[in-house]
mmCIF file of C-alpha atoms and ligand atoms in Angstrom:
data_model
loop_
_atom_site.group_PDB
_atom_site.id
_atom_site.type_symbol
_atom_site.label_atom_id
_atom_site.label_comp_id
_atom_site.label_asym_id
_atom_site.label_seq_id
_atom_site.Cartn_x
_atom_site.Cartn_y
_atom_site.Cartn_z
ATOM 1 C CA MET A 1 -15.241 -8.369 -21.539
ATOM 2 C CA SER A 2 -13.979 -11.908 -20.873
ATOM 3 C CA GLU A 3 -15.458 -13.960 -18.085
ATOM 4 C CA LEU A 4 -14.133 -13.264 -14.904
ATOM 5 C CA LEU A 5 -11.301 -15.671 -13.037
ATOM 6 C CA THR A 6 -13.091 -16.922 -10.176
ATOM 7 C CA ASP A 7 -11.532 -20.356 -9.676
ATOM 8 C CA ILE A 8 -8.728 -20.606 -6.741
ATOM 9 C CA GLU A 9 -6.875 -23.380 -8.404
ATOM 10 C CA ALA A 10 -6.989 -21.560 -11.744
ATOM 11 C CA ILE A 11 -6.074 -18.409 -10.072
ATOM 12 C CA ARG A 12 -3.080 -20.262 -8.049
ATOM 13 C CA ALA A 13 -1.731 -22.015 -11.351
ATOM 14 C CA GLN A 14 -0.628 -18.366 -12.538
ATOM 15 C CA PHE A 15 1.544 -18.079 -9.921
ATOM 16 C CA PRO A 16 4.944 -19.891 -10.701
ATOM 17 C CA ILE A 17 6.192 -19.427 -6.955
ATOM 18 C CA LEU A 18 3.373 -20.995 -5.446
ATOM 19 C CA LYS A 19 4.868 -24.657 -6.603
ATOM 20 C CA ARG A 20 7.802 -24.422 -5.052
ATOM 21 C CA GLU A 21 8.881 -25.946 -1.587
ATOM 22 C CA VAL A 22 10.226 -24.552 1.345
ATOM 23 C CA ASN A 23 12.093 -26.739 3.818
ATOM 24 C CA GLY A 24 10.971 -29.782 1.998
ATOM 25 C CA LYS A 25 6.981 -28.584 2.592
ATOM 26 C CA PRO A 26 4.733 -26.807 -0.205
ATOM 27 C CA LEU A 27 4.814 -23.184 -0.042
ATOM 28 C CA ILE A 28 2.251 -21.611 1.994
ATOM 29 C CA TYR A 29 2.454 -17.765 1.793
ATOM 30 C CA LEU A 30 0.953 -15.800 4.027
ATOM 31 C CA ASP A 31 3.185 -12.656 4.001
ATOM 32 C CA ASN A 32 1.337 -10.553 1.674
ATOM 33 C CA GLY A 33 1.358 -7.361 3.697
ATOM 34 C CA ALA A 34 4.866 -7.457 2.949
ATOM 35 C CA THR A 35 4.601 -8.361 -0.727
ATOM 36 C CA SER A 36 2.373 -10.111 -3.006
ATOM 37 C CA GLN A 37 3.515 -13.045 -5.261
ATOM 38 C CA LYS A 38 3.291 -12.298 -8.922
ATOM 39 C CA PRO A 39 1.353 -13.948 -11.870
ATOM 40 C CA GLN A 40 3.135 -15.075 -14.773
ATOM 41 C CA SER A 41 1.293 -12.420 -16.686
ATOM 42 C CA VAL A 42 3.311 -9.754 -14.680
ATOM 43 C CA ILE A 43 6.590 -11.714 -15.054
ATOM 44 C CA ASP A 44 5.817 -11.786 -18.756
ATOM 45 C CA ALA A 45 5.236 -8.271 -19.164
ATOM 46 C CA ILE A 46 8.376 -7.191 -17.820
ATOM 47 C CA SER A 47 10.334 -9.955 -19.735
ATOM 48 C CA HIS A 48 8.327 -8.786 -23.113
ATOM 49 C CA TYR A 49 9.644 -5.351 -22.431
ATOM 50 C CA TYR A 50 13.500 -6.296 -21.865
ATOM 51 C CA GLU A 51 13.266 -8.887 -24.481
ATOM 52 C CA TYR A 52 11.595 -6.624 -27.243
ATOM 53 C CA GLU A 53 11.278 -3.046 -26.280
ATOM 54 C CA ASN A 54 14.248 -2.222 -24.364
ATOM 55 C CA SER A 55 14.982 1.477 -24.329
ATOM 56 C CA ASN A 56 14.747 4.739 -22.727
ATOM 57 C CA ILE A 57 11.169 6.618 -22.727
ATOM 58 C CA HIS A 58 10.115 10.151 -23.750
ATOM 59 C CA ARG A 59 13.097 10.549 -25.566
ATOM 60 C CA GLY A 60 14.130 8.811 -28.550
ATOM 61 C CA VAL A 61 12.741 9.062 -32.070
ATOM 62 C CA HIS A 62 12.965 5.525 -32.911
ATOM 63 C CA THR A 63 10.723 2.656 -32.923
ATOM 64 C CA LEU A 64 11.832 1.229 -29.502
ATOM 65 C CA SER A 65 11.955 4.010 -27.751
ATOM 66 C CA GLN A 66 8.315 5.058 -29.300
ATOM 67 C CA ASP A 67 7.083 1.638 -28.603
ATOM 68 C CA ALA A 68 8.318 1.864 -24.757
ATOM 69 C CA THR A 69 6.973 4.895 -24.150
ATOM 70 C CA ALA A 70 3.443 3.949 -25.620
ATOM 71 C CA ALA A 71 3.427 0.866 -23.501
ATOM 72 C CA TYR A 72 4.640 2.971 -20.261
ATOM 73 C CA GLU A 73 2.362 5.835 -20.939
ATOM 74 C CA ASP A 74 -0.596 3.442 -21.595
ATOM 75 C CA VAL A 75 -0.054 2.369 -17.897
ATOM 76 C CA ARG A 76 -0.774 5.816 -16.746
ATOM 77 C CA LYS A 77 -4.175 5.826 -18.547
ATOM 78 C CA LYS A 78 -4.643 2.258 -17.137
ATOM 79 C CA VAL A 79 -4.332 3.324 -13.358
ATOM 80 C CA GLN A 80 -6.160 6.730 -13.920
ATOM 81 C CA LYS A 81 -9.347 4.386 -15.007
ATOM 82 C CA PHE A 82 -8.418 2.226 -12.314
ATOM 83 C CA ILE A 83 -8.528 4.623 -9.263
ATOM 84 C CA ASN A 84 -10.857 7.036 -11.327
ATOM 85 C CA ALA A 85 -8.594 9.868 -11.467
ATOM 86 C CA LYS A 86 -9.982 12.715 -13.514
ATOM 87 C CA TYR A 87 -7.065 13.384 -15.661
ATOM 88 C CA ASP A 88 -4.144 10.951 -16.678
ATOM 89 C CA HIS A 89 -1.583 13.433 -15.765
ATOM 90 C CA GLU A 90 -2.672 13.511 -11.868
ATOM 91 C CA VAL A 91 -1.120 10.192 -11.994
ATOM 92 C CA ILE A 92 2.614 10.491 -11.081
ATOM 93 C CA PHE A 93 5.080 7.033 -11.521
ATOM 94 C CA THR A 94 6.876 6.759 -8.069
ATOM 95 C CA SER A 95 9.082 4.391 -6.338
ATOM 96 C CA GLY A 96 6.273 3.297 -4.171
ATOM 97 C CA THR A 97 4.151 4.548 -1.480
ATOM 98 C CA THR A 98 7.409 5.374 0.538
ATOM 99 C CA GLY A 99 8.309 7.444 -2.460
ATOM 100 C CA GLY A 100 5.128 9.041 -2.705
ATOM 101 C CA ILE A 101 4.760 10.368 0.584
ATOM 102 C CA ASN A 102 8.201 11.756 0.900
ATOM 103 C CA LEU A 103 7.478 13.727 -2.670
ATOM 104 C CA VAL A 104 4.397 15.040 -1.026
ATOM 105 C CA ALA A 105 6.291 15.670 2.369
ATOM 106 C CA SER A 106 9.005 17.533 0.555
ATOM 107 C CA SER A 107 7.221 19.582 -2.020
ATOM 108 C CA PHE A 108 3.727 20.009 -0.973
ATOM 109 C CA GLY A 109 4.380 19.979 2.501
ATOM 110 C CA GLU A 110 7.721 22.545 2.118
ATOM 111 C CA ASN A 111 5.775 24.961 0.881
ATOM 112 C CA LEU A 112 2.465 24.691 3.140
ATOM 113 C CA VAL A 113 3.937 24.008 6.307
ATOM 114 C CA ARG A 114 5.325 27.161 8.928
ATOM 115 C CA LYS A 115 6.687 27.152 12.413
ATOM 116 C CA GLY A 116 3.751 26.054 14.591
ATOM 117 C CA ASP A 117 1.529 24.862 12.150
ATOM 118 C CA GLU A 118 -0.135 21.300 12.885
ATOM 119 C CA ILE A 119 -0.258 18.040 10.791
ATOM 120 C CA LEU A 120 -2.631 15.057 11.844
ATOM 121 C CA ILE A 121 -1.736 11.682 11.561
ATOM 122 C CA THR A 122 -2.922 8.590 12.969
ATOM 123 C CA ALA A 123 -1.595 6.169 15.845
ATOM 124 C CA MET A 124 -1.316 3.373 13.331
ATOM 125 C CA GLU A 125 0.653 4.805 10.642
ATOM 126 C CA HIS A 126 3.244 2.978 9.023
ATOM 127 C CA HIS A 127 6.652 4.172 9.609
ATOM 128 C CA SER A 128 6.642 5.266 6.064
ATOM 129 C CA ASN A 129 3.656 7.705 6.990
ATOM 130 C CA ILE A 130 5.213 9.300 10.078
ATOM 131 C CA VAL A 131 8.930 9.775 9.519
ATOM 132 C CA PRO A 132 8.336 11.985 6.731
ATOM 133 C CA TRP A 133 6.204 14.231 8.306
ATOM 134 C CA GLN A 134 8.297 14.218 11.265
ATOM 135 C CA MET A 135 11.009 15.153 9.420
ATOM 136 C CA LEU A 136 9.200 18.140 7.738
ATOM 137 C CA CYS A 137 8.017 19.272 11.072
ATOM 138 C CA GLU A 138 11.651 19.303 12.307
ATOM 139 C CA ARG A 139 12.749 21.230 9.255
ATOM 140 C CA LYS A 140 9.820 23.909 9.740
ATOM 141 C CA GLY A 141 9.130 23.772 13.524
ATOM 142 C CA ALA A 142 5.769 22.125 12.975
ATOM 143 C CA ILE A 143 3.958 20.002 15.463
ATOM 144 C CA LEU A 144 2.923 16.564 14.716
ATOM 145 C CA LYS A 145 -0.433 15.294 16.160
ATOM 146 C CA VAL A 146 -1.566 11.992 16.195
ATOM 147 C CA ILE A 147 -4.990 10.679 16.209
ATOM 148 C CA PRO A 148 -5.742 8.061 18.839
ATOM 149 C CA ILE A 149 -6.972 4.499 18.460
ATOM 150 C CA SER A 150 -8.817 2.310 20.882
ATOM 151 C CA LYS A 151 -7.650 -1.388 22.271
ATOM 152 C CA GLU A 152 -9.865 -2.470 19.137
ATOM 153 C CA GLY A 153 -7.631 -0.656 16.871
ATOM 154 C CA GLU A 154 -10.072 1.789 15.506
ATOM 155 C CA ILE A 155 -9.505 5.495 14.978
ATOM 156 C CA ASP A 156 -11.674 7.676 18.084
ATOM 157 C CA ILE A 157 -13.510 10.205 15.308
ATOM 158 C CA GLU A 158 -14.577 12.421 18.203
ATOM 159 C CA GLU A 159 -10.727 12.564 19.308
ATOM 160 C CA PHE A 160 -10.173 13.224 15.662
ATOM 161 C CA LYS A 161 -12.550 16.369 15.424
ATOM 162 C CA LYS A 162 -11.199 17.675 18.566
ATOM 163 C CA LEU A 163 -7.618 17.510 17.133
ATOM 164 C CA ILE A 164 -8.664 19.525 14.029
ATOM 165 C CA GLY A 165 -7.679 23.141 14.831
ATOM 166 C CA PRO A 166 -6.923 26.521 13.020
ATOM 167 C CA LYS A 167 -3.485 25.597 12.835
ATOM 168 C CA THR A 168 -4.091 22.286 11.010
ATOM 169 C CA GLU A 169 -2.543 22.118 7.619
ATOM 170 C CA LEU A 170 -2.661 18.667 6.449
ATOM 171 C CA ILE A 171 -4.188 15.229 7.424
ATOM 172 C CA SER A 172 -2.357 11.953 6.132
ATOM 173 C CA LEU A 173 -4.080 8.745 7.158
ATOM 174 C CA VAL A 174 -3.974 5.460 6.224
ATOM 175 C CA HIS A 175 -6.667 3.419 4.488
ATOM 176 C CA VAL A 176 -5.837 0.307 5.906
ATOM 177 C CA SER A 177 -3.459 -0.819 8.749
ATOM 178 C CA ASN A 178 -0.925 -3.347 7.796
ATOM 179 C CA SER A 179 -0.267 -4.370 11.333
ATOM 180 C CA LEU A 180 -4.027 -4.522 12.936
ATOM 181 C CA GLY A 181 -5.928 -4.979 9.509
ATOM 182 C CA THR A 182 -8.348 -1.807 10.320
ATOM 183 C CA ILE A 183 -10.360 -0.248 7.320
ATOM 184 C CA ASN A 184 -10.510 3.143 8.494
ATOM 185 C CA PRO A 185 -13.479 5.284 7.705
ATOM 186 C CA ILE A 186 -11.829 7.360 5.323
ATOM 187 C CA LYS A 187 -14.456 9.081 3.362
ATOM 188 C CA GLU A 188 -15.931 10.289 6.445
ATOM 189 C CA MET A 189 -12.760 11.756 7.748
ATOM 190 C CA ILE A 190 -11.961 13.376 4.328
ATOM 191 C CA ASP A 191 -15.533 15.230 4.482
ATOM 192 C CA ILE A 192 -14.783 16.388 8.143
ATOM 193 C CA ALA A 193 -11.510 17.641 7.118
ATOM 194 C CA HIS A 194 -12.598 19.330 4.050
ATOM 195 C CA ALA A 195 -15.244 20.847 5.812
ATOM 196 C CA GLN A 196 -12.268 23.308 7.386
ATOM 197 C CA ASN A 197 -10.694 23.193 4.026
ATOM 198 C CA ILE A 198 -8.031 20.843 5.311
ATOM 199 C CA PRO A 199 -6.298 18.576 2.695
ATOM 200 C CA VAL A 200 -6.030 14.993 2.875
ATOM 201 C CA MET A 201 -3.750 12.291 1.964
ATOM 202 C CA ILE A 202 -4.103 8.447 1.766
ATOM 203 C CA ASP A 203 -1.794 5.873 2.447
ATOM 204 C CA GLY A 204 -3.394 2.945 0.523
ATOM 205 C CA ALA A 205 -0.472 0.668 0.422
ATOM 206 C CA GLN A 206 -2.507 -1.898 2.240
ATOM 207 C CA ALA A 207 -5.874 -1.200 0.643
ATOM 208 C CA ILE A 208 -5.389 -1.006 -3.186
ATOM 209 C CA HIS A 209 -5.438 -5.002 -3.613
ATOM 210 C CA HIS A 210 -8.566 -5.384 -1.352
ATOM 211 C CA ILE A 211 -10.934 -2.539 -1.869
ATOM 212 C CA PRO A 212 -11.918 -0.699 -5.055
ATOM 213 C CA VAL A 213 -10.463 2.941 -5.104
ATOM 214 C CA ASP A 214 -12.600 5.984 -6.507
ATOM 215 C CA VAL A 215 -10.123 9.085 -5.703
ATOM 216 C CA GLN A 216 -13.178 11.223 -7.084
ATOM 217 C CA GLU A 217 -15.432 9.905 -4.892
ATOM 218 C CA LEU A 218 -13.413 9.772 -1.998
ATOM 219 C CA ASP A 219 -12.348 13.106 -3.013
ATOM 220 C CA CYS A 220 -9.240 12.750 -1.690
ATOM 221 C CA ASP A 221 -6.271 15.354 -2.335
ATOM 222 C CA PHE A 222 -3.284 12.538 -2.841
ATOM 223 C CA TYR A 223 -3.872 8.753 -2.793
ATOM 224 C CA VAL A 224 -0.552 6.660 -2.913
ATOM 225 C CA PHE A 225 0.151 3.076 -3.459
ATOM 226 C CA SER A 226 2.968 0.300 -4.293
ATOM 227 C CA ALA A 227 2.763 -1.883 -7.258
ATOM 228 C CA HIS A 228 4.359 -4.853 -5.244
ATOM 229 C CA LYS A 229 1.717 -5.191 -2.642
ATOM 230 C CA MET A 230 -0.852 -5.568 -5.535
ATOM 231 C CA TYR A 231 0.711 -8.251 -7.661
ATOM 232 C CA GLY A 232 3.264 -6.086 -9.421
ATOM 233 C CA PRO A 233 6.592 -5.570 -9.332
ATOM 234 C CA THR A 234 9.049 -3.696 -6.694
ATOM 235 C CA GLY A 235 10.119 -0.237 -7.127
ATOM 236 C CA VAL A 236 7.329 1.245 -8.813
ATOM 237 C CA GLY A 237 4.093 3.076 -7.099
ATOM 238 C CA ILE A 238 1.786 5.756 -7.709
ATOM 239 C CA LEU A 239 1.019 9.116 -6.119
ATOM 240 C CA TYR A 240 -2.524 10.552 -7.325
ATOM 241 C CA GLY A 241 -2.733 14.097 -6.673
ATOM 242 C CA LYS A 242 -5.551 16.608 -7.616
ATOM 243 C CA GLU A 243 -4.274 18.530 -10.596
ATOM 244 C CA GLU A 244 -4.770 22.242 -9.048
ATOM 245 C CA LEU A 245 -2.433 20.917 -6.061
ATOM 246 C CA LEU A 246 -0.033 19.439 -8.053
ATOM 247 C CA ASN A 247 0.175 22.327 -10.507
ATOM 248 C CA ASP A 248 0.926 24.585 -7.478
ATOM 249 C CA MET A 249 3.900 22.429 -6.089
ATOM 250 C CA ALA A 250 7.475 23.105 -6.526
ATOM 251 C CA PRO A 251 9.079 19.837 -8.442
ATOM 252 C CA TRP A 252 10.770 17.764 -6.012
ATOM 253 C CA GLN A 253 13.617 16.190 -7.436
ATOM 254 C CA GLY A 254 15.915 17.849 -10.657
ATOM 255 C CA GLY A 255 17.080 16.048 -13.713
ATOM 256 C CA GLY A 256 16.234 14.810 -16.987
ATOM 257 C CA ASP A 257 12.463 14.839 -17.929
ATOM 258 C CA MET A 258 11.268 17.264 -15.576
ATOM 259 C CA ILE A 259 12.680 20.245 -17.473
ATOM 260 C CA LYS A 260 11.369 22.237 -20.341
ATOM 261 C CA ASN A 261 14.322 23.992 -21.080
ATOM 262 C CA VAL A 262 17.695 24.568 -19.009
ATOM 263 C CA THR A 263 20.504 26.951 -19.182
ATOM 264 C CA PHE A 264 22.813 27.662 -16.598
ATOM 265 C CA GLU A 265 21.048 30.905 -15.568
ATOM 266 C CA LYS A 266 17.721 29.496 -15.319
ATOM 267 C CA THR A 267 15.418 26.099 -15.437
ATOM 268 C CA THR A 268 11.667 26.198 -16.559
ATOM 269 C CA TYR A 269 10.005 22.999 -15.746
ATOM 270 C CA ASN A 270 7.830 20.315 -17.373
ATOM 271 C CA GLU A 271 4.020 19.985 -17.508
ATOM 272 C CA LEU A 272 2.485 17.758 -15.336
ATOM 273 C CA PRO A 273 3.284 14.840 -14.858
ATOM 274 C CA HIS A 274 6.748 15.082 -16.202
ATOM 275 C CA LYS A 275 7.341 17.701 -13.314
ATOM 276 C CA PHE A 276 7.410 15.259 -10.797
ATOM 277 C CA GLU A 277 9.414 12.396 -12.605
ATOM 278 C CA ALA A 278 12.811 13.377 -12.607
ATOM 279 C CA GLY A 279 15.293 10.638 -14.461
ATOM 280 C CA THR A 280 14.720 7.570 -16.059
ATOM 281 C CA PRO A 281 11.891 5.778 -14.411
ATOM 282 C CA ASN A 282 11.411 1.896 -13.411
ATOM 283 C CA ILE A 283 9.927 1.361 -17.085
ATOM 284 C CA ALA A 284 9.815 -2.139 -16.672
ATOM 285 C CA GLY A 285 8.261 -2.093 -13.592
ATOM 286 C CA GLY A 286 5.520 0.362 -14.579
ATOM 287 C CA ILE A 287 4.534 -1.792 -17.252
ATOM 288 C CA GLY A 288 4.412 -4.662 -14.854
ATOM 289 C CA LEU A 289 1.777 -2.262 -12.803
ATOM 290 C CA GLY A 290 -0.216 -2.566 -15.835
ATOM 291 C CA ALA A 291 -0.330 -6.429 -16.124
ATOM 292 C CA ALA A 292 -0.865 -6.456 -12.263
ATOM 293 C CA ILE A 293 -4.073 -4.256 -12.975
ATOM 294 C CA ASP A 294 -5.213 -6.257 -15.981
ATOM 295 C CA PHE A 295 -4.736 -9.245 -13.271
ATOM 296 C CA ILE A 296 -6.932 -7.562 -10.845
ATOM 297 C CA ASN A 297 -9.501 -6.640 -13.081
ATOM 298 C CA SER A 298 -9.985 -10.168 -14.745
ATOM 299 C CA ILE A 299 -10.780 -11.279 -11.095
ATOM 300 C CA GLY A 300 -12.794 -8.444 -10.091
ATOM 301 C CA TYR A 301 -13.012 -6.739 -6.488
ATOM 302 C CA ASP A 302 -16.088 -8.278 -5.557
ATOM 303 C CA PHE A 303 -15.034 -12.091 -5.925
ATOM 304 C CA ILE A 304 -11.051 -10.439 -3.948
ATOM 305 C CA GLY A 305 -12.921 -8.843 -1.024
ATOM 306 C CA GLU A 306 -15.233 -11.817 -0.134
ATOM 307 C CA HIS A 307 -12.877 -14.215 -0.829
ATOM 308 C CA GLU A 308 -10.041 -12.487 1.348
ATOM 309 C CA ALA A 309 -12.929 -11.746 3.894
ATOM 310 C CA GLU A 310 -14.082 -15.378 4.311
ATOM 311 C CA LEU A 311 -10.211 -16.601 4.862
ATOM 312 C CA SER A 312 -9.861 -13.490 7.717
ATOM 313 C CA ARG A 313 -13.762 -15.031 9.202
ATOM 314 C CA PHE A 314 -12.291 -18.609 9.003
ATOM 315 C CA ALA A 315 -8.707 -17.514 10.087
ATOM 316 C CA VAL A 316 -10.194 -15.942 13.077
ATOM 317 C CA SER A 317 -12.800 -18.634 13.852
ATOM 318 C CA GLN A 318 -9.894 -21.412 13.890
ATOM 319 C CA LEU A 319 -7.309 -19.332 15.848
ATOM 320 C CA ARG A 320 -9.746 -18.136 18.640
ATOM 321 C CA ASP A 321 -10.075 -21.665 20.249
ATOM 322 C CA ILE A 322 -6.171 -21.632 21.005
ATOM 323 C CA LYS A 323 -5.322 -20.928 24.613
ATOM 324 C CA GLY A 324 -3.110 -18.184 25.255
ATOM 325 C CA LEU A 325 -3.561 -16.764 21.683
ATOM 326 C CA ARG A 326 -4.383 -12.852 21.759
ATOM 327 C CA PHE A 327 -5.330 -11.119 18.505
ATOM 328 C CA ILE A 328 -4.033 -7.544 18.252
ATOM 329 C CA GLY A 329 -6.514 -5.491 16.230
ATOM 330 C CA THR A 330 -10.418 -6.338 16.522
ATOM 331 C CA ALA A 331 -11.623 -3.468 14.664
ATOM 332 C CA LYS A 332 -15.320 -4.282 13.181
ATOM 333 C CA GLU A 333 -13.909 -3.487 9.633
ATOM 334 C CA ARG A 334 -10.998 -5.061 8.716
ATOM 335 C CA ALA A 335 -9.096 -6.370 5.307
ATOM 336 C CA GLY A 336 -7.333 -9.335 4.591
ATOM 337 C CA LEU A 337 -5.305 -10.170 7.893
ATOM 338 C CA VAL A 338 -4.836 -11.583 11.052
ATOM 339 C CA SER A 339 -2.103 -10.555 13.707
ATOM 340 C CA PHE A 340 -1.681 -12.166 17.082
ATOM 341 C CA VAL A 341 0.726 -12.714 20.100
ATOM 342 C CA LEU A 342 1.188 -16.117 21.984
ATOM 343 C CA ASP A 343 1.460 -16.344 25.900
ATOM 344 C CA GLY A 344 5.242 -16.740 26.589
ATOM 345 C CA ILE A 345 6.378 -17.407 22.852
ATOM 346 C CA HIS A 346 8.316 -14.538 21.152
ATOM 347 C CA PRO A 347 6.728 -13.810 17.513
ATOM 348 C CA TYR A 348 10.348 -14.429 16.141
ATOM 349 C CA ASP A 349 10.404 -18.079 17.498
ATOM 350 C CA THR A 350 6.807 -18.584 16.101
ATOM 351 C CA GLY A 351 8.059 -17.526 12.638
ATOM 352 C CA VAL A 352 11.127 -19.389 12.424
ATOM 353 C CA ILE A 353 9.352 -22.828 13.407
ATOM 354 C CA LEU A 354 6.397 -21.815 10.943
ATOM 355 C CA ASP A 355 8.959 -21.272 8.205
ATOM 356 C CA LYS A 356 10.563 -24.893 8.942
ATOM 357 C CA LEU A 357 7.013 -26.209 7.961
ATOM 358 C CA GLY A 358 6.738 -24.016 4.855
ATOM 359 C CA ILE A 359 4.666 -21.499 6.147
ATOM 360 C CA ALA A 360 5.696 -17.856 5.296
ATOM 361 C CA VAL A 361 4.357 -15.221 7.725
ATOM 362 C CA ARG A 362 5.487 -11.748 9.023
ATOM 363 C CA THR A 363 6.818 -11.389 12.465
ATOM 364 C CA GLY A 364 7.935 -8.465 14.412
ATOM 365 C CA HIS A 365 6.814 -4.654 14.654
ATOM 366 C CA HIS A 366 5.639 -4.456 10.564
ATOM 367 C CA CYS A 367 7.259 -0.934 10.627
ATOM 368 C CA THR A 368 4.424 0.307 13.201
ATOM 369 C CA GLN A 369 6.815 0.250 16.415
ATOM 370 C CA PRO A 370 3.989 3.115 17.836
ATOM 371 C CA VAL A 371 1.331 0.451 17.379
ATOM 372 C CA MET A 372 3.291 -2.193 19.385
ATOM 373 C CA ASN A 373 4.051 -0.030 21.887
ATOM 374 C CA PHE A 374 0.347 1.087 22.516
ATOM 375 C CA PHE A 375 -0.458 -2.647 22.802
ATOM 376 C CA GLU A 376 2.834 -3.336 24.738
ATOM 377 C CA VAL A 377 3.765 -6.279 22.510
ATOM 378 C CA PRO A 378 7.214 -6.759 21.056
ATOM 379 C CA GLY A 379 5.448 -7.566 17.736
ATOM 380 C CA THR A 380 3.046 -9.886 16.572
ATOM 381 C CA VAL A 381 2.709 -12.861 14.282
ATOM 382 C CA ARG A 382 0.688 -11.739 11.059
ATOM 383 C CA ALA A 383 -1.117 -13.819 8.220
ATOM 384 C CA SER A 384 -1.780 -11.613 5.329
ATOM 385 C CA PHE A 385 -3.977 -12.917 2.951
ATOM 386 C CA ALA A 386 -4.036 -12.878 -0.847
ATOM 387 C CA VAL A 387 -6.570 -14.214 -3.542
ATOM 388 C CA TYR A 388 -4.695 -17.282 -3.910
ATOM 389 C CA ASN A 389 -4.727 -18.242 -0.503
ATOM 390 C CA THR A 390 -6.986 -20.897 0.744
ATOM 391 C CA LYS A 391 -8.685 -22.037 3.961
ATOM 392 C CA GLN A 392 -6.525 -25.621 3.773
ATOM 393 C CA GLU A 393 -3.710 -23.355 4.172
ATOM 394 C CA VAL A 394 -5.428 -21.461 7.225
ATOM 395 C CA ILE A 395 -5.748 -24.912 8.715
ATOM 396 C CA ARG A 396 -2.335 -25.409 7.958
ATOM 397 C CA LEU A 397 -1.496 -22.211 9.722
ATOM 398 C CA VAL A 398 -3.544 -23.540 12.740
ATOM 399 C CA GLU A 399 -1.791 -26.833 13.111
ATOM 400 C CA GLY A 400 1.654 -24.895 12.609
ATOM 401 C CA ILE A 401 0.473 -22.680 15.711
ATOM 402 C CA GLU A 402 -0.385 -25.836 17.419
ATOM 403 C CA ARG A 403 2.742 -27.577 16.907
ATOM 404 C CA VAL A 404 4.944 -24.039 18.016
ATOM 405 C CA LYS A 405 2.788 -24.218 21.146
ATOM 406 C CA ARG A 406 3.956 -27.655 21.852
ATOM 407 C CA MET A 407 7.549 -26.975 21.313
ATOM 408 C CA PHE A 408 7.163 -24.276 24.139
HETATM 409 C C1 PLP B 501 0.183 0.949 5.354
HETATM 410 C C2 PLP B 501 1.545 1.108 4.657
HETATM 411 N N1 PLP B 501 2.032 2.039 4.588
HETATM 412 C C3 PLP B 501 3.171 2.230 3.734
HETATM 413 C C4 PLP B 501 4.205 1.213 3.528
HETATM 414 C C5 PLP B 501 5.643 0.736 2.730
HETATM 415 O O1 PLP B 501 5.400 1.039 1.410
HETATM 416 P P1 PLP B 501 6.473 0.900 0.182
HETATM 417 O O2 PLP B 501 7.700 0.094 1.353
HETATM 418 O O3 PLP B 501 5.983 -0.287 -0.544
HETATM 419 O O4 PLP B 501 6.946 1.717 0.019
HETATM 420 C C6 PLP B 501 3.538 -0.136 3.801
HETATM 421 C C7 PLP B 501 4.250 -1.164 3.333
HETATM 422 O O5 PLP B 501 4.530 -2.232 4.035
HETATM 423 C C8 PLP B 501 2.498 -0.280 4.505
HETATM 424 O O6 PLP B 501 1.869 -1.389 4.858
#
């Protein structure tokens, strides 16, 4: 294997966008929880497909189609290895995390859940892991139950155990919270659920770029994530599912590629994974995801995890001293972000002033309105880190916040 890339300046040099200025200042991009920037290799992989291979997959006998199919299917195998799935047909391409959750809710959930059944989620879920279950519960007359969190932003495991009952049909959990940074003890929770034969789905949107994921070791039933938060393109993601569960599930969307044979009287469906991949997929996006995995592998999770943890620790140590700043989310196990409010200053105003200084942070409810209600804040300011961020950028953030404070 080639030497790992562990020099931050060399890593930064791979991201063309980091050279740009915003409002006359060098860009400091701290909104990686929303989407990460893309290295040149990902951009090149996408343009290479459009320049040299562009054609539809799985259907052409001609060279371009064969090449594109091979490139796309190679990525499926790459993802299989990346998350240690048992088979490559357990890897389903989707439009993203939201697409994956909706697929599971609509296909697995539709078949499984009956009137009066219960689905468990946590109080720190992204809207994408709330609304599809709510919609399913409304359709079926089922009940959505919420595992409470503490003021630190940690799941209460004892409450979780109490909430599991004979009517619990499914548990869907976020691996890493996008608004609090909490890393949840998902392995422990999966084991507790499995002891009662309850399937567990994991929303890995904020985990996959920070933490190595081994779906066989976790023994999760489903795991979903998006390419765009892990240095890949938008509009593509992955649903991992255990073979036996995916085989038992009905297709979700109908169309080309997911069929074996169609007549007006009856259609028979394709095998896994194509059964769940109706229509022309985001081929370029899939190929870009493959390049994003190569990028992450070229650095390695040890370095990524340590670098981001160091940035978070440094940010906390610097921000802690700012008067009137309150952290939202102080769990013991946290990944790559700080979320906070400033006394008397709306997060939106903070975000606008920081933008004038070239600093991109996320402000608002981060698609977790129940979390904001729980902490009784209108929203937070969130700085979320990626492998290309530096301590110098954190210092600039702290100076920016001091400046915001002086303006109010
Ligand atoms: C924890 C979590 N789940 C789900 C999503 C939805 O991801 P996407 O918009 O890529 O489908 C996000 C995006 O911010 C997220 O942070």
